[in-house]
CSV table of C-alpha atoms and ligand atoms in Angstrom, one decimal:
chain,number,residue,atom,x,y,z
A,103,UNK,CA,-107.2,130.0,229.7
A,104,UNK,CA,-106.4,133.5,231.0
A,105,UNK,CA,-104.9,133.7,234.5
A,106,UNK,CA,-104.8,137.2,236.1
A,107,UNK,CA,-102.5,137.6,239.1
A,108,UNK,CA,-102.6,141.0,240.9
A,109,UNK,CA,-101.2,142.3,244.1
A,110,UNK,CA,-99.1,144.9,245.9
A,111,UNK,CA,-95.4,145.4,245.6
A,112,UNK,CA,-93.2,142.4,246.4
A,113,UNK,CA,-96.1,140.2,247.3
A,114,UNK,CA,-94.6,137.5,245.0
A,115,UNK,CA,-97.0,137.8,242.1
A,116,UNK,CA,-94.3,137.9,239.4
A,117,UNK,CA,-92.5,134.8,240.7
A,118,UNK,CA,-95.8,133.0,241.1
A,119,UNK,CA,-97.1,134.0,237.6
A,120,UNK,CA,-93.8,132.8,236.0
A,121,UNK,CA,-94.0,129.5,237.9
A,122,UNK,CA,-97.6,128.9,237.0
A,123,UNK,CA,-97.0,129.8,233.3
A,124,UNK,CA,-94.1,127.4,233.2
A,125,UNK,CA,-96.1,124.6,234.7
A,126,UNK,CA,-99.2,125.2,232.5
A,127,UNK,CA,-97.0,125.9,229.4
A,128,UNK,CA,-98.6,129.3,228.9
A,129,UNK,CA,-96.9,132.5,227.9
A,130,UNK,CA,-96.3,135.0,230.8
A,131,UNK,CA,-96.4,138.8,230.8
A,132,UNK,CA,-95.1,140.8,233.8
A,133,UNK,CA,-97.0,144.0,233.1
A,134,UNK,CA,-95.0,146.0,235.7
A,135,UNK,CA,-92.2,145.9,233.2
A,136,UNK,CA,-94.2,148.0,230.7
A,137,UNK,CA,-94.5,150.8,233.3
A,138,UNK,CA,-90.9,150.4,234.3
A,139,UNK,CA,-89.7,150.5,230.7
A,140,UNK,CA,-91.9,153.6,230.0
A,141,UNK,CA,-90.3,155.4,233.0
A,142,UNK,CA,-86.8,154.4,232.0
A,143,UNK,CA,-87.3,155.7,228.4
A,144,UNK,CA,-88.5,159.0,229.8
A,145,UNK,CA,-85.5,159.3,232.2
A,146,UNK,CA,-83.1,158.3,229.4
A,147,UNK,CA,-84.3,161.0,227.1
A,148,UNK,CA,-84.1,163.6,229.9
A,149,UNK,CA,-87.8,164.1,230.3
A,150,UNK,CA,-89.6,164.9,233.5
A,151,UNK,CA,-91.8,162.0,234.8
A,152,UNK,CA,-94.7,164.4,234.9
A,153,UNK,CA,-94.4,165.2,231.2
A,154,UNK,CA,-97.6,163.6,230.0
A,155,UNK,CA,-97.0,163.9,226.3
A,156,UNK,CA,-93.5,162.4,226.5
A,157,UNK,CA,-94.8,159.6,228.8
A,158,UNK,CA,-97.6,158.7,226.4
A,159,UNK,CA,-95.2,158.7,223.5
A,160,UNK,CA,-92.7,156.5,225.4
A,161,UNK,CA,-95.5,154.1,226.3
A,162,UNK,CA,-96.7,153.9,222.7
A,163,UNK,CA,-93.2,153.1,221.4
A,164,UNK,CA,-92.7,150.1,223.7
A,165,UNK,CA,-92.1,146.8,222.0
A,166,UNK,CA,-93.0,143.8,224.2
A,167,UNK,CA,-89.9,141.8,223.4
A,168,UNK,CA,-87.0,144.2,224.0
A,169,UNK,CA,-86.8,144.6,227.8
A,170,UNK,CA,-83.5,144.5,229.5
A,171,UNK,CA,-84.8,143.5,232.9
A,172,UNK,CA,-81.4,144.2,234.6
A,173,UNK,CA,-82.0,147.9,233.9
A,174,UNK,CA,-85.6,147.9,235.1
A,175,UNK,CA,-85.7,145.9,238.3
A,176,UNK,CA,-84.0,148.4,240.6
A,177,UNK,CA,-85.5,150.7,243.3
A,178,UNK,CA,-85.4,153.9,241.3
A,179,UNK,CA,-87.3,152.4,238.3
A,180,UNK,CA,-90.0,150.9,240.6
A,181,UNK,CA,-90.7,154.3,242.1
A,182,UNK,CA,-90.6,156.1,238.6
A,183,UNK,CA,-92.9,153.4,237.2
A,184,UNK,CA,-95.5,154.1,239.8
A,185,UNK,CA,-95.5,157.8,238.9
A,186,UNK,CA,-96.0,157.3,235.2
A,187,UNK,CA,-98.6,154.5,235.9
A,188,UNK,CA,-100.8,157.1,237.5
A,189,UNK,CA,-101.1,159.0,234.2
A,190,UNK,CA,-104.4,157.7,232.6
A,191,UNK,CA,-103.2,158.3,229.0
A,192,UNK,CA,-100.1,156.1,229.7
A,193,UNK,CA,-102.4,153.3,230.9
A,194,UNK,CA,-104.6,153.7,227.9
A,195,UNK,CA,-101.6,153.5,225.5
A,196,UNK,CA,-100.7,150.1,227.1
A,197,UNK,CA,-104.1,148.4,227.1
A,198,UNK,CA,-104.2,146.9,223.6
A,199,UNK,CA,-100.8,145.3,223.8
A,200,UNK,CA,-101.7,143.6,227.1
A,201,UNK,CA,-105.1,142.4,225.8
A,202,UNK,CA,-103.6,141.0,222.6
A,203,UNK,CA,-101.1,139.2,224.7
A,204,UNK,CA,-103.8,137.8,227.0
A,205,UNK,CA,-106.1,136.7,224.1
A,206,UNK,CA,-103.6,134.7,222.1
A,207,UNK,CA,-104.8,131.2,221.4
A,208,UNK,CA,-104.4,128.9,224.4
A,209,UNK,CA,-104.3,131.7,226.8
A,210,UNK,CA,-101.7,133.4,229.0
A,211,UNK,CA,-100.7,134.4,232.5
A,212,UNK,CA,-100.4,138.1,233.3
A,213,UNK,CA,-99.4,139.8,236.5
A,214,UNK,CA,-99.8,143.4,237.6
A,215,UNK,CA,-102.2,145.6,239.5
A,216,UNK,CA,-105.2,145.8,237.2
A,217,UNK,CA,-105.3,142.6,235.2
A,218,UNK,CA,-108.4,141.2,236.9
A,219,UNK,CA,-110.2,144.5,237.1
A,220,UNK,CA,-109.4,146.3,233.8
A,221,UNK,CA,-107.1,144.4,231.4
A,222,UNK,CA,-108.9,141.0,231.5
A,223,UNK,CA,-112.1,141.3,233.5
A,224,UNK,CA,-113.1,138.1,231.7
A,225,UNK,CA,-110.1,136.1,233.0
A,226,UNK,CA,-110.9,132.4,233.8
A,227,UNK,CA,-109.0,132.6,237.1
A,228,UNK,CA,-108.1,135.7,239.2
A,229,UNK,CA,-105.7,135.6,242.1
A,230,UNK,CA,-105.0,138.6,244.3
A,231,UNK,CA,-101.7,137.9,246.1
A,232,UNK,CA,-100.9,139.6,249.4
A,233,UNK,CA,-98.4,139.3,252.2
A,234,UNK,CA,-97.7,141.3,255.3
A,235,UNK,CA,-95.7,144.6,254.9
A,236,UNK,CA,-92.9,143.0,256.9
A,237,UNK,CA,-92.7,139.9,254.7
A,238,UNK,CA,-92.8,142.0,251.5
A,239,UNK,CA,-90.1,144.4,252.6
A,240,UNK,CA,-87.9,141.5,253.8
A,241,UNK,CA,-88.3,139.8,250.4
A,242,UNK,CA,-87.7,142.9,248.4
A,243,UNK,CA,-84.6,143.9,250.5
A,244,UNK,CA,-83.1,140.5,250.0
A,245,UNK,CA,-83.8,140.6,246.2
A,246,UNK,CA,-82.3,144.1,245.8
A,247,UNK,CA,-79.2,143.1,247.8
A,248,UNK,CA,-78.9,140.1,245.6
A,249,UNK,CA,-78.8,142.5,242.7
A,250,UNK,CA,-76.0,144.4,244.3
A,251,UNK,CA,-78.1,147.4,245.5
A,252,UNK,CA,-77.2,148.7,248.9
A,253,UNK,CA,-80.5,149.1,250.7
A,254,UNK,CA,-81.5,149.2,254.3
A,255,UNK,CA,-84.7,147.5,255.4
A,256,UNK,CA,-86.3,150.8,256.7
A,257,UNK,CA,-85.9,152.4,253.2
A,258,UNK,CA,-87.5,149.4,251.5
A,259,UNK,CA,-90.5,149.5,253.9
A,260,UNK,CA,-90.9,153.2,253.1
A,261,UNK,CA,-90.6,152.6,249.3
A,262,UNK,CA,-93.2,149.9,249.4
A,263,UNK,CA,-95.6,151.9,251.6
A,264,UNK,CA,-95.4,155.0,249.4
A,265,UNK,CA,-95.8,153.0,246.2
A,266,UNK,CA,-98.8,150.9,247.4
A,267,UNK,CA,-100.5,154.2,248.6
A,268,UNK,CA,-100.0,155.8,245.2
A,269,UNK,CA,-101.1,152.7,243.3
A,270,UNK,CA,-104.2,152.3,245.5
A,271,UNK,CA,-105.3,155.9,245.4
A,272,UNK,CA,-104.9,156.8,241.7
A,273,UNK,CA,-108.2,157.5,239.8
A,274,UNK,CA,-107.5,155.1,236.9
A,275,UNK,CA,-107.2,151.4,237.5
A,276,UNK,CA,-106.2,151.6,241.2
A,277,UNK,CA,-104.7,148.6,242.9
A,278,UNK,CA,-107.6,146.6,244.2
A,279,UNK,CA,-108.8,143.0,244.1
A,280,UNK,CA,-111.5,142.2,241.4
A,281,UNK,CA,-114.8,141.3,243.1
A,282,UNK,CA,-114.3,137.7,241.8
A,283,UNK,CA,-110.6,137.3,242.7
A,284,UNK,CA,-109.5,134.6,245.1
A,285,UNK,CA,-107.3,136.1,247.8
A,286,UNK,CA,-104.0,134.4,248.5
A,287,UNK,CA,-102.0,135.4,251.5
A,288,UNK,CA,-98.4,134.3,251.1
A,289,UNK,CA,-97.0,135.7,254.4
A,290,UNK,CA,-96.2,132.3,255.7
A,291,UNK,CA,-95.6,130.6,252.4
A,292,UNK,CA,-92.3,130.1,250.6
A,293,UNK,CA,-92.2,130.2,246.8
A,294,UNK,CA,-93.0,126.6,246.4
A,295,UNK,CA,-95.9,126.8,249.0
A,296,UNK,CA,-97.4,129.8,247.1
A,297,UNK,CA,-97.1,128.0,243.8
A,298,UNK,CA,-98.9,124.9,245.3
A,299,UNK,CA,-101.7,127.1,246.8
A,300,UNK,CA,-102.2,129.0,243.5
A,301,UNK,CA,-102.3,125.7,241.5
A,302,UNK,CA,-105.0,124.5,243.8
A,303,UNK,CA,-107.0,127.7,243.0
A,304,UNK,CA,-106.4,127.3,239.2
A,305,UNK,CA,-107.6,123.7,239.4
A,306,UNK,CA,-111.0,124.8,240.7
A,307,UNK,CA,-111.7,126.5,237.3
A,308,UNK,CA,-114.3,124.2,235.7
A,309,UNK,CA,-112.8,122.1,232.9
A,310,UNK,CA,-115.8,122.9,230.7
A,311,UNK,CA,-115.2,126.6,231.0
A,312,UNK,CA,-111.5,126.2,230.0
A,313,UNK,CA,-112.4,124.1,226.9
A,314,UNK,CA,-115.0,126.4,225.6
A,315,UNK,CA,-112.8,129.4,226.2
A,316,UNK,CA,-109.9,127.8,224.4
A,317,UNK,CA,-112.1,126.9,221.4
A,318,UNK,CA,-113.7,130.4,221.3
A,319,UNK,CA,-110.2,132.0,221.2
B,145,CDP,O1,-93.8,140.6,241.5
B,145,CDP,P1,-93.7,141.0,243.0
B,145,CDP,O2,-93.1,142.3,243.2
B,145,CDP,O3,-95.1,140.9,243.6
B,145,CDP,O4,-92.8,140.0,243.7
B,145,CDP,P2,-91.6,139.0,243.2
B,145,CDP,O5,-90.7,139.9,242.5
B,145,CDP,O6,-92.2,137.9,242.5
B,145,CDP,O7,-91.0,138.4,244.5
B,145,CDP,C1,-90.2,139.2,245.4
B,145,CDP,C2,-89.2,138.3,246.0
B,145,CDP,O8,-89.9,137.5,247.0
B,145,CDP,C3,-88.5,137.3,245.1
B,145,CDP,O9,-87.2,137.3,245.4
B,145,CDP,C4,-89.1,135.9,245.5
B,145,CDP,O10,-88.2,134.9,245.4
B,145,CDP,C5,-89.5,136.1,246.9
B,145,CDP,N1,-90.7,135.3,247.4
B,145,CDP,C6,-91.8,135.0,246.7
B,145,CDP,O11,-91.9,135.5,245.5
B,145,CDP,N2,-92.9,134.3,247.2
B,145,CDP,C7,-92.8,133.8,248.4
B,145,CDP,N3,-93.9,133.1,248.9
B,145,CDP,C8,-91.7,134.1,249.2
B,145,CDP,C9,-90.6,134.8,248.7
B,146,CDP,O1,-92.7,144.0,241.4
B,146,CDP,P1,-93.4,145.2,242.0
B,146,CDP,O2,-94.7,144.8,242.5
B,146,CDP,O3,-92.6,145.9,243.0
B,146,CDP,O4,-93.5,146.3,240.8
B,146,CDP,P2,-94.1,146.1,239.3
B,146,CDP,O5,-95.1,145.0,239.3
B,146,CDP,O6,-92.9,145.9,238.4
B,146,CDP,O7,-94.8,147.4,239.1
B,146,CDP,C1,-94.1,148.7,239.2
B,146,CDP,C2,-95.2,149.8,239.2
B,146,CDP,O8,-95.8,149.7,237.9
B,146,CDP,C3,-96.2,149.6,240.2
B,146,CDP,O9,-95.9,150.2,241.5
B,146,CDP,C4,-97.4,150.2,239.6
B,146,CDP,O10,-97.4,151.6,239.8
B,146,CDP,C5,-97.2,150.0,238.1
B,146,CDP,N1,-98.1,149.0,237.6
B,146,CDP,C6,-99.4,149.3,237.3
B,146,CDP,O11,-99.8,150.4,237.6
B,146,CDP,N2,-100.2,148.4,236.7
B,146,CDP,C7,-99.8,147.1,236.4
B,146,CDP,N3,-100.6,146.3,235.8
B,146,CDP,C8,-98.4,146.8,236.7
B,146,CDP,C9,-97.6,147.7,237.3
């Protein structure tokens, strides 16, 4: 069973995907980390984020297992990730690794921006997670402060706005719901409520479909 979770910044897709994967005993891939790690590798080696050749080479050298999330979750890396994610060749370099992860026997849960539209258009279940700008900025500000970053609310609102705009307007794999995605607005839901609502969506996937997919894989 492949579950695709997409949505804008800080909508809660990563937390939800992790929770669903734990519950369903499926592996989980947070694909945002791939773009964050690509950006970090570029910065570490002193390259400009607009250096396409260096960005593609950094993306190709990524290994799925070696992410130090503490170095990738900050504000700076989120912004830089969105810049490199707009380079079509960087996206192309990361497709195979995401698809092989998704197509392992038994299935997987992936979250990002283009899982339901580009990486796994055949996913059994697609959820597009949203929340109001205010809810998302409040969540992200809390999370960043919890990590020790000094951020004010207005700056986080601006970060999210700018990043969503860039992610939605790029020519390759823009942020948008797949036509067959189920929309899940989590503005008024806590983490547990969002999980329950998502599980109800997953449970609507016909059992027959899940069994034949699992056998075929
Ligand atoms: O992956 P994405 O950027 O969409 O969001 P996240 O990192 O999963 O969630 C951002 C923050 O919102 C985390 O600190 C969550 O605990 C919190 N949160 C949530 O994920 N879902 C809710 N319904 C409410 C809060
Ligand atoms: O957690 P949050 O939504 O703030 O960010 P993320 O999921 O870690 O993604 C960081 C950036 O990577 C996004 O703003 C996108 O530009 C890019 N990204 C993407 O283009 N495609 C994906 N499948 C995942 C992330």
